[in-house]
Each structure stands twice: as C-alpha cells, then as structure tokens.
Coordinates of C-alpha atoms in Angstrom, one line a residue:
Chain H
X165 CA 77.8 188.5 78.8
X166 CA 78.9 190.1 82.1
X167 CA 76.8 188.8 85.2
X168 CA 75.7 191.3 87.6
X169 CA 74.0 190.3 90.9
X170 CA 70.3 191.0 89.8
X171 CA 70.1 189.2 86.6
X172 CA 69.5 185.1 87.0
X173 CA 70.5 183.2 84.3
X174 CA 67.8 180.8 82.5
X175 CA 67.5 177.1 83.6
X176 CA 66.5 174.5 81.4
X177 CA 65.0 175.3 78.0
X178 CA 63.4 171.9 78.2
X179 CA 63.0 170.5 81.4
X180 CA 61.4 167.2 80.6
X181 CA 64.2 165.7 77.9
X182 CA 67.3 168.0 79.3
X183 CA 67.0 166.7 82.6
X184 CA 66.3 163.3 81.4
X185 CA 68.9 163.2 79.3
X186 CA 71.5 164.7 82.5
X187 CA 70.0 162.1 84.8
X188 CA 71.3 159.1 82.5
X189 CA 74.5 160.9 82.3
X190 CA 74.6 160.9 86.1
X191 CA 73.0 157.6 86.4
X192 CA 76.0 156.2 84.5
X193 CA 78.6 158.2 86.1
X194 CA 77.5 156.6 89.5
X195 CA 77.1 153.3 88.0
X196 CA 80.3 153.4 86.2
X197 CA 82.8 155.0 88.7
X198 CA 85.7 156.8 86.9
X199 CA 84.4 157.3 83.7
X200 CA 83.5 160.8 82.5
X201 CA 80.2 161.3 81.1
X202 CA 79.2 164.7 79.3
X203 CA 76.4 166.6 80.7
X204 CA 76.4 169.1 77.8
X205 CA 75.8 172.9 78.0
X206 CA 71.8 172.9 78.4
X207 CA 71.6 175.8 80.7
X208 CA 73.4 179.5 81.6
X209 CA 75.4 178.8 84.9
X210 CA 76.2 181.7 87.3
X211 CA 79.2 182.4 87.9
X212 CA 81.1 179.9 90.6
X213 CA 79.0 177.1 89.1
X214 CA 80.5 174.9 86.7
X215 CA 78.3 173.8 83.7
X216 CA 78.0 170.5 85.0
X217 CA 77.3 171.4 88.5
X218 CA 74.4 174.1 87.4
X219 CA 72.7 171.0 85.1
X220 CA 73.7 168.1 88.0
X221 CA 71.3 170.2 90.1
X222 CA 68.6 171.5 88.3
X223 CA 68.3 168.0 87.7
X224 CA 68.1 166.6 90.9
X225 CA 67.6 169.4 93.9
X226 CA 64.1 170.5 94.5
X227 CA 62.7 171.5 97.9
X228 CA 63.3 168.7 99.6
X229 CA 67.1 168.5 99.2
X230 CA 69.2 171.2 101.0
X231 CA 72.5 172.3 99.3
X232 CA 75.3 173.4 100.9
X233 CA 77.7 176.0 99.2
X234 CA 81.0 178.2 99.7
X235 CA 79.9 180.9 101.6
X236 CA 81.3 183.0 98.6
X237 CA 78.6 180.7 96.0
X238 CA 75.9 181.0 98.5
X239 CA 75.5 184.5 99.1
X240 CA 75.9 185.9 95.4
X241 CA 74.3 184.8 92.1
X242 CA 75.0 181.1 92.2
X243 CA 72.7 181.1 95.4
X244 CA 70.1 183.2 94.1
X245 CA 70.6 181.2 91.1
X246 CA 69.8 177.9 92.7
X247 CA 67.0 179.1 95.3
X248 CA 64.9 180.6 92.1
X249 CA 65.2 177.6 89.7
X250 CA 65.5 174.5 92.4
X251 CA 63.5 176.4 94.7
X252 CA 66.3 174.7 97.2
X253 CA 66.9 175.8 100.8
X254 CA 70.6 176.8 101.1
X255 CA 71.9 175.1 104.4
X256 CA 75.0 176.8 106.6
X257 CA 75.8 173.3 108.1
X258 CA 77.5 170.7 105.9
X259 CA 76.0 168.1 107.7
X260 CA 72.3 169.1 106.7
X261 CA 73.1 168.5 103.1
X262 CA 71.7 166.6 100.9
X263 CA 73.9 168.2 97.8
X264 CA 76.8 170.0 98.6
X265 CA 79.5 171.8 96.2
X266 CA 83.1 172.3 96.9
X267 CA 86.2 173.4 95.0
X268 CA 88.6 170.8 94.9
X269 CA 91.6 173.2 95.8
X270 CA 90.2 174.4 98.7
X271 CA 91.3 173.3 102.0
X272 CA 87.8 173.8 103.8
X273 CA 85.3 171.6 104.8
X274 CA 86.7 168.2 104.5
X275 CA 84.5 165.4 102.8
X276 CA 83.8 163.9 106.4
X277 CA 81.7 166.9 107.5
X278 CA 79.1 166.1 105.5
X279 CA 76.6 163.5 106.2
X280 CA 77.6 160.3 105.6
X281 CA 74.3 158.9 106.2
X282 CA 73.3 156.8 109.8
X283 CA 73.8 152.3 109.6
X284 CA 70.0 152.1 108.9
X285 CA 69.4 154.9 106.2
X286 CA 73.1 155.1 104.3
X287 CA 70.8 156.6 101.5
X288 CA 70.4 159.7 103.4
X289 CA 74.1 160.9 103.1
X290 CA 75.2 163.9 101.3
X291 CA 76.2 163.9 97.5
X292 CA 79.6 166.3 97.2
X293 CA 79.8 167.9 93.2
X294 CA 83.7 168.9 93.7
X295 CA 84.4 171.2 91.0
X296 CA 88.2 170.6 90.2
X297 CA 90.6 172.0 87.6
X298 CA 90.3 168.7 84.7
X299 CA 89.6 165.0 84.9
X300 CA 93.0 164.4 83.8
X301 CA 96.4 165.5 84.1
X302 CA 96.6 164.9 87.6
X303 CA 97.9 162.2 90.0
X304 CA 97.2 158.7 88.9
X305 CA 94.1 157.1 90.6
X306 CA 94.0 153.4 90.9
X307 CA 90.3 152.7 91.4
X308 CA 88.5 148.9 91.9
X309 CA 84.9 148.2 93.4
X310 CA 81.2 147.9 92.0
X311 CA 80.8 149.2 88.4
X312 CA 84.8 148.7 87.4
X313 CA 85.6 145.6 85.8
X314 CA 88.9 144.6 87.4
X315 CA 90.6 148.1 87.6
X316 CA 90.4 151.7 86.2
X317 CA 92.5 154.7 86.6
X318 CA 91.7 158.4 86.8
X319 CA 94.0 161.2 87.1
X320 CA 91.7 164.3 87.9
X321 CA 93.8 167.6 88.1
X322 CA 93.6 170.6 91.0
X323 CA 92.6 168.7 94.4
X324 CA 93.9 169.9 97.0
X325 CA 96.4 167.8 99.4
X326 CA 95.0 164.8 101.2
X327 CA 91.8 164.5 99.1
X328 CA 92.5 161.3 98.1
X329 CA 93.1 160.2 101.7
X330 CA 90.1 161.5 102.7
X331 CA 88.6 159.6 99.6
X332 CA 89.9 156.6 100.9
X333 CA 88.7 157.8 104.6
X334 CA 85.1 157.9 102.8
X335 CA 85.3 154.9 101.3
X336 CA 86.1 152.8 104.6
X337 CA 82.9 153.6 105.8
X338 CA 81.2 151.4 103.3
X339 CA 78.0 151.5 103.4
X340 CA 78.0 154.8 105.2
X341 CA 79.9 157.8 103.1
X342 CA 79.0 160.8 100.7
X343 CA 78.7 159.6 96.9
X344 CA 81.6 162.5 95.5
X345 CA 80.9 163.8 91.9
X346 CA 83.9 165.1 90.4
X347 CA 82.9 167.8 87.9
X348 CA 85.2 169.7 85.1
X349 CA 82.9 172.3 82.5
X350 CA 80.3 169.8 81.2
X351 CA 82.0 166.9 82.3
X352 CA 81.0 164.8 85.7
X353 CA 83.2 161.4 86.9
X354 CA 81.2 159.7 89.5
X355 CA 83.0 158.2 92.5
X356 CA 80.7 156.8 94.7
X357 CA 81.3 155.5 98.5
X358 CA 81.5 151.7 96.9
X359 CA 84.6 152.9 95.1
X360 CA 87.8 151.2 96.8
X361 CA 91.2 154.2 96.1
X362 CA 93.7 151.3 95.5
X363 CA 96.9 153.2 94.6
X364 CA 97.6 156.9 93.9
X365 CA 101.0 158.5 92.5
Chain O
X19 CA 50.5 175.0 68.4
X20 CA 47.5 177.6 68.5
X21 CA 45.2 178.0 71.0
X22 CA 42.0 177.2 68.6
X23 CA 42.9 173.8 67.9
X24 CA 40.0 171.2 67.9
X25 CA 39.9 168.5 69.9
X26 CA 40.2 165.3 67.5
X27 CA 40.7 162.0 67.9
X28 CA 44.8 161.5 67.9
X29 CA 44.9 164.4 70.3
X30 CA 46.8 162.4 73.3
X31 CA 45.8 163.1 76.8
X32 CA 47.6 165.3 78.6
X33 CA 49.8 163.5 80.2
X34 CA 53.4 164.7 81.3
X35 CA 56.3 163.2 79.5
X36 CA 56.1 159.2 80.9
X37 CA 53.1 159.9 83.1
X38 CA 55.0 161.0 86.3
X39 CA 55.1 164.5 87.1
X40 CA 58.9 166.1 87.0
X41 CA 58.9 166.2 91.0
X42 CA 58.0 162.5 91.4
X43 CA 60.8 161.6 89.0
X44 CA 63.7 163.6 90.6
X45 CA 62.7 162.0 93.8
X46 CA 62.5 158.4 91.9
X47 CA 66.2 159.6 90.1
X48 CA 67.9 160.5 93.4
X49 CA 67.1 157.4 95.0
X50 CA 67.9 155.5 91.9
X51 CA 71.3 157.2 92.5
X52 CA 72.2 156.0 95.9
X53 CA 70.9 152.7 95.1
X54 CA 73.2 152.4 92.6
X55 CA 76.1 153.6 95.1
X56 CA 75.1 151.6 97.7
X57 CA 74.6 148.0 95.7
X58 CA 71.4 145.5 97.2
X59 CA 70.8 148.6 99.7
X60 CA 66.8 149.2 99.8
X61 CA 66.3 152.9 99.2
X62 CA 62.8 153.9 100.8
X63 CA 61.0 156.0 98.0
X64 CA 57.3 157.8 97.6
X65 CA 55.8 155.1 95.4
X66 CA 52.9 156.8 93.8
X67 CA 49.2 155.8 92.4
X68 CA 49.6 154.5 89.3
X69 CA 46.7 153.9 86.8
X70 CA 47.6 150.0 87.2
X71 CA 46.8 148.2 90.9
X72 CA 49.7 147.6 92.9
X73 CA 51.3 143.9 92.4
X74 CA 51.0 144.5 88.7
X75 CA 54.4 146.0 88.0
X76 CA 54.1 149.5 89.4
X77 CA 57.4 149.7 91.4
X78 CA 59.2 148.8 87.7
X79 CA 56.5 151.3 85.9
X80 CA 57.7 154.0 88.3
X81 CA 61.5 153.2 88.0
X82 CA 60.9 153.0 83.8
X83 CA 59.3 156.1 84.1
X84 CA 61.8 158.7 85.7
X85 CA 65.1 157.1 83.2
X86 CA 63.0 156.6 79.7
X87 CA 63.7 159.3 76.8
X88 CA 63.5 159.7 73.7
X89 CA 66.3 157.9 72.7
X90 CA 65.4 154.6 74.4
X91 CA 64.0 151.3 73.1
X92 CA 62.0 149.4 75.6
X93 CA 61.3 145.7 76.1
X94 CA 58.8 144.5 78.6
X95 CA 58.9 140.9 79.4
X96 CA 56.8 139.1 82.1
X97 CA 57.8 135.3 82.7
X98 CA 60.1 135.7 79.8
X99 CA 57.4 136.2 77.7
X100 CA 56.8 139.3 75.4
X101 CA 53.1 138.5 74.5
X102 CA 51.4 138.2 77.7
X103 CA 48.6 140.3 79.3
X104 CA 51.6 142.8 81.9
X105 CA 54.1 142.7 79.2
X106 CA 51.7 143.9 76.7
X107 CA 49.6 146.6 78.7
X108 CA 52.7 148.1 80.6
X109 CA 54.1 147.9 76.5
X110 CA 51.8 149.9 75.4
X111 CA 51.6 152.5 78.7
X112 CA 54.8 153.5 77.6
X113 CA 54.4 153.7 73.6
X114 CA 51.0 156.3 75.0
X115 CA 52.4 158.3 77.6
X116 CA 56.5 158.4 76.2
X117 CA 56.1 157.7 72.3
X118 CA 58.5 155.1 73.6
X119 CA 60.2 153.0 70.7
X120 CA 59.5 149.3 71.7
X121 CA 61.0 146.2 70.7
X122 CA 61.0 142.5 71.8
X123 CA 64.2 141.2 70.8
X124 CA 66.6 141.3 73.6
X125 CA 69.5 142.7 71.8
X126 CA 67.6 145.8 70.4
X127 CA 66.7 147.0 74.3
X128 CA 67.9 150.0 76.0
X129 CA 65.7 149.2 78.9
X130 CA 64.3 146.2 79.7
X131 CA 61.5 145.6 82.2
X132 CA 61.1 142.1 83.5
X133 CA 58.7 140.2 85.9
X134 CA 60.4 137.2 86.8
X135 CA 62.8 136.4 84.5
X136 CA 66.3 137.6 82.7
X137 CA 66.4 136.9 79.2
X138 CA 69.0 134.2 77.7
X139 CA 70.2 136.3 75.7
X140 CA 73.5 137.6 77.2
X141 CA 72.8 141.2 78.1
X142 CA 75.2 144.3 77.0
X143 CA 76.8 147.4 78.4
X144 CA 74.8 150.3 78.6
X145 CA 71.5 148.0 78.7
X146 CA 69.3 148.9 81.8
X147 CA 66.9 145.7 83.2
X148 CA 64.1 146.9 85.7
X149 CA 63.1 144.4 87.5
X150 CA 59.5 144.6 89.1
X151 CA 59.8 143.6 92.2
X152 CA 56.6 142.0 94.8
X153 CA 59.0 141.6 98.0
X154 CA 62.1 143.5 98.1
X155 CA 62.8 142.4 101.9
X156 CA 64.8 139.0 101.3
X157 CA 64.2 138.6 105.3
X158 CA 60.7 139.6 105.7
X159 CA 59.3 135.5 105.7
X160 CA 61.9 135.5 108.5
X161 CA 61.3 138.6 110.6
X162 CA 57.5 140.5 110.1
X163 CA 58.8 144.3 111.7
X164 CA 60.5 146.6 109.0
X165 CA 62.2 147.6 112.0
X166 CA 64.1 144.5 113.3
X167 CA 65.0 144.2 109.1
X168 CA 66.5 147.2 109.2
X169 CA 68.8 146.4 111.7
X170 CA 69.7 143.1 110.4
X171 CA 71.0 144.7 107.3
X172 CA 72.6 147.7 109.2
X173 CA 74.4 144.9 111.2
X174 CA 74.9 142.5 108.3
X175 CA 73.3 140.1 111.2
X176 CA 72.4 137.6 108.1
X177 CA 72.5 134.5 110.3
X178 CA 68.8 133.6 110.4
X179 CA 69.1 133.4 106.8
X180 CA 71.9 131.0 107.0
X181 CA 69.8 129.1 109.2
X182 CA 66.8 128.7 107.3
X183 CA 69.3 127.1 104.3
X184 CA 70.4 125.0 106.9
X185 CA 67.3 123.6 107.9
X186 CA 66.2 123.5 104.3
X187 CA 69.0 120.8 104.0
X188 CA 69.1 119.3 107.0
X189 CA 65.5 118.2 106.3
X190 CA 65.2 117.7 102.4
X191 CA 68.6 117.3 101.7
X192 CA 69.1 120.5 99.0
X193 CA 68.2 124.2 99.2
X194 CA 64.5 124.1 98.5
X195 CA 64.3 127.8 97.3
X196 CA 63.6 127.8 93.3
X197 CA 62.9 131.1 93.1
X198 CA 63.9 134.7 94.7
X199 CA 66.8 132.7 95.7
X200 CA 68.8 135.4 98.0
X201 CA 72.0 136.5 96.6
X202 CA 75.0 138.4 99.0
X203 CA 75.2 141.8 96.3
X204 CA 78.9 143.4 96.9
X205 CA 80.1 141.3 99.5
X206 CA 77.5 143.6 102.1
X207 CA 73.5 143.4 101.4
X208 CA 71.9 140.3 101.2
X209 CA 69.4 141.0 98.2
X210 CA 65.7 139.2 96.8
X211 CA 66.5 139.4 93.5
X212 CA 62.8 139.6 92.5
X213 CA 61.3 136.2 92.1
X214 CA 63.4 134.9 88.9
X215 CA 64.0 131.5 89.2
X216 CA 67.2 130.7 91.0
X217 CA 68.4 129.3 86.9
X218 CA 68.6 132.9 86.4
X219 CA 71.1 134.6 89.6
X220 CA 74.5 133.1 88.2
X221 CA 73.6 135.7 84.8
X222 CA 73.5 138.5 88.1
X223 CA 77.2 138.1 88.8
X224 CA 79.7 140.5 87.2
X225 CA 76.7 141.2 84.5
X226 CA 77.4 144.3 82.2
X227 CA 74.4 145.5 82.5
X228 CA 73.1 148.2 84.8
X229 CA 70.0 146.0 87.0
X230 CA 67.9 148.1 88.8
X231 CA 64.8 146.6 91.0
X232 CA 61.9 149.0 91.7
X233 CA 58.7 147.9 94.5
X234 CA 56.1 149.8 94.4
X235 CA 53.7 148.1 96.9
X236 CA 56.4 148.1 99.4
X237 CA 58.0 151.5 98.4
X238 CA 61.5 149.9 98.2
X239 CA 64.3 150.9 94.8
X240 CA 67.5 149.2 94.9
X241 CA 70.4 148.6 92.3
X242 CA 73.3 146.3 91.0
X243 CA 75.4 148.4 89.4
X244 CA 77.5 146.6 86.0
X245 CA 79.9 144.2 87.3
X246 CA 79.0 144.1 90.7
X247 CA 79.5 140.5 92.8
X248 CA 76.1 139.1 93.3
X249 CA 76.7 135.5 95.0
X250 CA 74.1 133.2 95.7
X251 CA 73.5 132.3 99.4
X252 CA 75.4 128.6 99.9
X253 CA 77.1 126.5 101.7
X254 CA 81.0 125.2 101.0
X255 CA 79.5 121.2 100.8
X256 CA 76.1 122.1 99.8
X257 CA 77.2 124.6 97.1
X258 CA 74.2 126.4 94.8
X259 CA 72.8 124.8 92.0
X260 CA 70.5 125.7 89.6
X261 CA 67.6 123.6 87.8
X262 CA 68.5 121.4 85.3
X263 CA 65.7 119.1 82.7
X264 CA 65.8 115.7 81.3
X265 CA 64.4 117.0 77.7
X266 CA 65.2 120.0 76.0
X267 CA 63.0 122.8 74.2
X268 CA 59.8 120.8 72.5
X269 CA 60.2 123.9 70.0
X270 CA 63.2 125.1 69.6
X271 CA 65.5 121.9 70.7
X272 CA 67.5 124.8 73.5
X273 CA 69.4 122.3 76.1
X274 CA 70.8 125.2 78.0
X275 CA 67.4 127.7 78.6
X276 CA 64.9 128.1 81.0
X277 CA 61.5 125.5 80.6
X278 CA 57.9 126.2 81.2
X279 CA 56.1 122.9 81.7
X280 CA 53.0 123.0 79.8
X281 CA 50.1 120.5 80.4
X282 CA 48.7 120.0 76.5
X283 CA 46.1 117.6 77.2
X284 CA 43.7 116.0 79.9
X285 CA 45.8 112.7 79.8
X286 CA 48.4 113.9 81.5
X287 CA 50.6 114.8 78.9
X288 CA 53.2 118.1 79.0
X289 CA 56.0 119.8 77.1
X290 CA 58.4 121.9 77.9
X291 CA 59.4 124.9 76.1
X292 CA 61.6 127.9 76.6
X293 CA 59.8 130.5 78.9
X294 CA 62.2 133.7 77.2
X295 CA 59.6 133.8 74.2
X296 CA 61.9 136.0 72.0
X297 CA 64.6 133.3 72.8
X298 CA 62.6 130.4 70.9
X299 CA 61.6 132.4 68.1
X300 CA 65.1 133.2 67.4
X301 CA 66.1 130.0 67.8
X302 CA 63.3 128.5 65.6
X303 CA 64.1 131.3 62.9
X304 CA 67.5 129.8 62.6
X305 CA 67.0 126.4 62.1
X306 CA 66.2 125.1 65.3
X307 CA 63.8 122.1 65.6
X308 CA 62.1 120.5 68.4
X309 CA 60.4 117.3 68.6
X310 CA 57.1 118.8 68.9
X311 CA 57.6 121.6 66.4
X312 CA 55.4 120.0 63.3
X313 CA 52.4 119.3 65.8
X314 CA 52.6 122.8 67.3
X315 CA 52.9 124.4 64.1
X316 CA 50.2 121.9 62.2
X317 CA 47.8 123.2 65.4
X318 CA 48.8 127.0 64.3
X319 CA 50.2 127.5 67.9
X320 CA 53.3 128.8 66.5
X321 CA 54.4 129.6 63.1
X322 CA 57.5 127.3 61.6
X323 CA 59.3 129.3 60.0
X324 CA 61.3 126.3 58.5
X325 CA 58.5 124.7 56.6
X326 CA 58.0 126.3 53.0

C-alpha cells in the first residue's frame, strides 16, 4: 500500500502482550550482546522506519523519552508516525536523546554526539537503533564482555567507515557510552556500552 | 464480550495485564535495559504503590511485573522456600492479575522471584531470577548521603569498603559478613547482592541466567547480565569462603546445600535441613534419606515418599 504523508499507519494491535513480547526480545538482545533476536512484524512502520525500529519504540518511547531522527525521518511520516503513537517529543540535538535512530551508511552524526550519560547517572545516555543493510555478510566482528561467554562474532552488513572504531571509542567509556541496537527488518542485535570490539576484518 | 454482561462471581477485577499500568512498565523496561548494559549499576526508577507494603517484595513485584507474559512460568521463593507466607501471596498476585502459569520446581521456571536465596538447583539460559532487594546500596552502613554514594561508585573510590573487611579481620580473624556479602560485578560496580547468604555468590559468577534485582523501598533496579564476572570482595591471604556444616540434611542427607537450623524442641535440640524447599523434596523423591526422616515423617511434618 502506497504511503502518503496524511495517512499514519496503525501501532500495536495489542499493546499489552506485543510490547511484552518485544521487550523480552530487547531485554535479551541487550543481555546477550551479538545475538539477533526477532521482533516480529506486529505493527505498519512508515516509511524510513525499519520493522524493528517502529516495534523497538512503540515499546519503549513515551513522553518522557526524546528521539532524535534524520532530519529526512523527522519531518515526514516516520515523525508524525512516532509523535501520534509514542506521543514522543522529536529533539533537533543528538545530545537530548534518549532514543535516537541512524542509518548505518550515513556519515552524519557520529555515535559520540549523543549522550553518553554523566559518571553519576550512566543510565541517562542515549540508546542509538542503527538501521543497517543485514546482520550478516559484513566485516567480521570479534566481540567479548558481559553477556558473551568467552567470545562471539558478528558480521553486520552496510556501516559506514569507522563505525566500528567509533564502537570501540564508545565502548572505552565504560560505564559512560550509548547502548547501540543494530536493527535489520524484524531483527535487532544488541551491543551495549559493556561490549569490548576485540578484532574486526 | 457485550456490554450487558452481569457481574458474577469469576468476573476478575479490572486490573491491567500484571497490575501495572503500560506507562509504569515502559519506564520499569527501560531501566531494566540499562541496567542490564551497565552490570551492578543502580538505575534510579519511579517505584510505585503497590497493594503489598514496602519491604515485602515490591521492588521484585514491580520488576516481575513489566517482563511476565503469557508464555512465562513463575516461581517465587522466599528463604528458599516455596510454601511460605511472601512466596505464596506474591504466587498468587501473579496467577490473579497475569493468569501467570506457576510452578515450584526450579527447572520448570521462566522467571524466578527470590527473597534471599538462589536455588541449588543449577539455573539455565534463558531463565530470569528477580531478586527482591531491601538495600541496594552495598555502601550505605558505610556512608548515610545518597550523594557521597554516588560518587564513590562514579569514582570506583571502593576503599572504605576494603577497609571495613580489613577491620573485620584484623579483629575476628575472618570476614564476618554471612549475608549480602558485596561482590565486584564486571570488574566496575561493587554490588549488594540482596541479602543471600554469602553460600550463595560463587553460583553469581559467569551464571547463565539473566539476574536482575529490583528495590522498591529505595527505588533502585540493577542487573547481572548471563555470564557476567561477579567476584566476591576478598583479600589475596584472607581469600572468601563460604559456610560450611558438620552434618548434612536431617531430611534429605544433601552434604553440599544450604542449612536452616531449626530448634525442634525446648531441650535444646535442632536439625538442620535444606532451606531450597523444592531442593529436599526432590531429593527425598529420589531416594534420599536423612537421619531424621522417619521421625519427621511419623510426626506428618513431611511426607516420605520412600515408605510404602
């Protein structure tokens, strides 16, 4: 069905046991760093929002959580999309954020322009979705840390240049950083701040 | 549904889906989620009112609340116990206000709420323990302001606590803690890990399961995510130990769980059994004799399952 601008797309059918269900997804992503976890198709995301992303923050993102988006996102249906069911404010300043979503390929804004959170709150940072091209097929990811029994590898596909240095930047801030959830369709790898980037070829 | 049904007596209360509203739980879920990304961090929450005083297990309540669904099975223990008077009313909260499948063997559990102890059974992946947790600040006995304890753990300044295991030696001779014995969770936080006996912190380390602690009193959530380093505070020539007993299970003959001592008579006179209820059972189911098994079952106390 063709979007047009007007028409917002329906949120959760069921909000109690859909969001439920996409919190323990999320909940073991995060606790299980580099392991996809399915989010399934439970709502009609706008265009620019990947199914994943659209359910991540329904979930999670109410009026008291800020998102940032691509000026492109923000100002067409994915923004109208998000302010009508999350009732979210949609923040200019990266640094405001407590949710933000990025496309992986894009060189613009670099994970450390978020908020990564101050030495006596590191809960307050910002949680990046980063919507790439596939959780595999891409460079191989040596991961290690909290969650990871001994050592897992990832290979997501369609980040741009330097991500995973920046990934590693993040992670050297342990405990501050942004918790990065790397999203494909339905399909959400969690790589939190605790997550150490070992190796990558 | 129509709108002329009659109120009868199996209609439920209108409750939402596991008490809390869906606002409450997406706050309790996002700080669930940084705790988990920031292991033995304290995530400051809005602990609500819940139809059970604080102290009784509301900070686990809430945490149980905002992950339970449909296709969970729920164990509540409190002192290792399934039978007693928190396990059994926060039990049967949850059957009323989530339909939530419950169980009490360890094995069977999706979720397992605890007051005070782990279970001996080895937990799995995938399993969740909640942990209701009194005191979440591991320093408060040692510093009263939240804020100077916020600074110690934005610092890692965890020398006072190094200190007060020093003096604990230097004047008894051994690490006096039994109990909330402070662990060191990912190399980073220094941690309370609710008050389980100190028997119970070496099953923290590099455990499968997902632990997640939840005060609700003190408005405090924080994690250990599965395989997580969780080391108990120690020193290299006093290194941690944990309590040992002369006698095994009077039930169930275990050498190698944790013992209640239970007074049995005005003489004097104790045993000690295995406080992880569902642990004895199991045991006594397969075989398993104590020395005081006959008089306990001859008393009706327990049921020998061994005895035609």
């Amino acid at each position: 069905m063709a979007h047009d601008d007007t028409r917002i797309g329906a949120g959760f059918a069921d909000p109690v046991f859909q969001s439920q269900g996409a919190f323990r997804a999320l909940l073991a992503a995060l606790s299980e760093p580099g392991l996809a976890r399915d989010l399934g198709h439970a709502v009609d995301a706008p265009p620019g929002l990947a199914q994943a992303t659209a359910v991540a923050l329904l979930t999670l993102a109410d009026y008291e959580t800020p998102i940032w988006l691509p000026a492109a996102l923000r100002d067409g249906p994915a923004g109208a999309w998000l302010r009508f069911h999350c009732a979210a404010a949609l923040v200019d300043d990266p640094a405001r954020a407590a949710f933000a979503v990025i496309d992986g390929a894009a060189p613009e804004p670099q994970l450390a322009s978020f908020n990564a959170g101050d030495d006596q709150f590191p809960d307050r940072s910002t949680t990046v979705l980063v919507q790439c091209a596939g959780l595999d097929g891409g460079e191989t990811v040596t991961l290690a840390g909290p969650g990871i029994p001994g050592r897992r590898t990832i290979a997501p596909a369609g980040l741009r240049a330097g991500f995973w240095a920046e990934v590693a930047g993040n992670a050297a801030l342990y405990p501050l950083g942004v918790d990065l959830l790397l999203i494909h369709g339905a399909e959400v790898l969690g790589l939190p701040r605790s997550t150490q980037i070992l190796e990558t070829r | 549904m129509t709108l002329h049904q009659s109120i009868t007596e199996d209609t439920k209360p209108a409750y939402n889906y596991a008490y809390l509203d869906e606002q409450t739980k997406r706050m309790i879920r996002r700080a669930l989620l940084k705790a988990v990304a920031v292991p033995g961090y304290q995530v400051p929450f809005g602990s609500r009112e819940m139809p059970l005083a604080r102290g009784w297990g509301t900070g686990g309540i809430q945490v149980t609340a905002a992950i339970i669904g449909p296709d969970d099975t729920l164990k509540v223990i409190d002192q290792g116990a399934d039978d007693t008077t928190n396990a059994v009313s926060i039990r049967r909260f949850f059957e009323r206000t989530a339909d939530a499948r419950t169980t009490e063997a360890t094995e069977e559990a999706t979720i397992i709420q605890t007051r005070h102890r782990i279970p001996e059974a080895p937990l799995k992946a995938g399993q969740i323990m909640v942990y209701q947790v009194p005191q979440p600040e591991p320093l408060r006995k040692l510093e009263p302001h939240e804020a100077e304890t916020r600074k110690m753990h934005a610092w890692a300044e965890y020398g006072l606590m190094q200190v007060k295991l020093y003096e604990n030696i230097a004047r008894f001779g051994e690490v006096t803690t039994t109990y909330d014995y402070p662990v060191m969770v990912n190399g980073r936080y220094v941690m309370a890990p609710s008050p389980i006996p100190k028997f119970d912190n070496p099953k923290m380390q590099m455990s499968p399961a997902l632990q997640l602690f939840g005060a609700g009193r003190e408005k405090r959530i924080y994690a250990v995510p599965p395989h997580t380093s969780v080391r108990s505070l120690d020193f290299e020539d006093h290194p941690f130990r944990i309590q040992s007993w002369n006698e095994p299970c009077a039930l169930c003959a275990a050498a190698d769980s944790y013992l209640d001592e239970v007074v049995i008579d005005d003489q004097g006179a104790r045993m000690f059994v295995c406080s992880d209820s569902h642990h004895c059972e199991t045991r006594r189911a397969e075989g398993h004799r104590g020395a005081m098994l006959a008089d306990a079952s001859a008393l009706h106390l327990v049921e020998d399952e061994a005895k035609p």
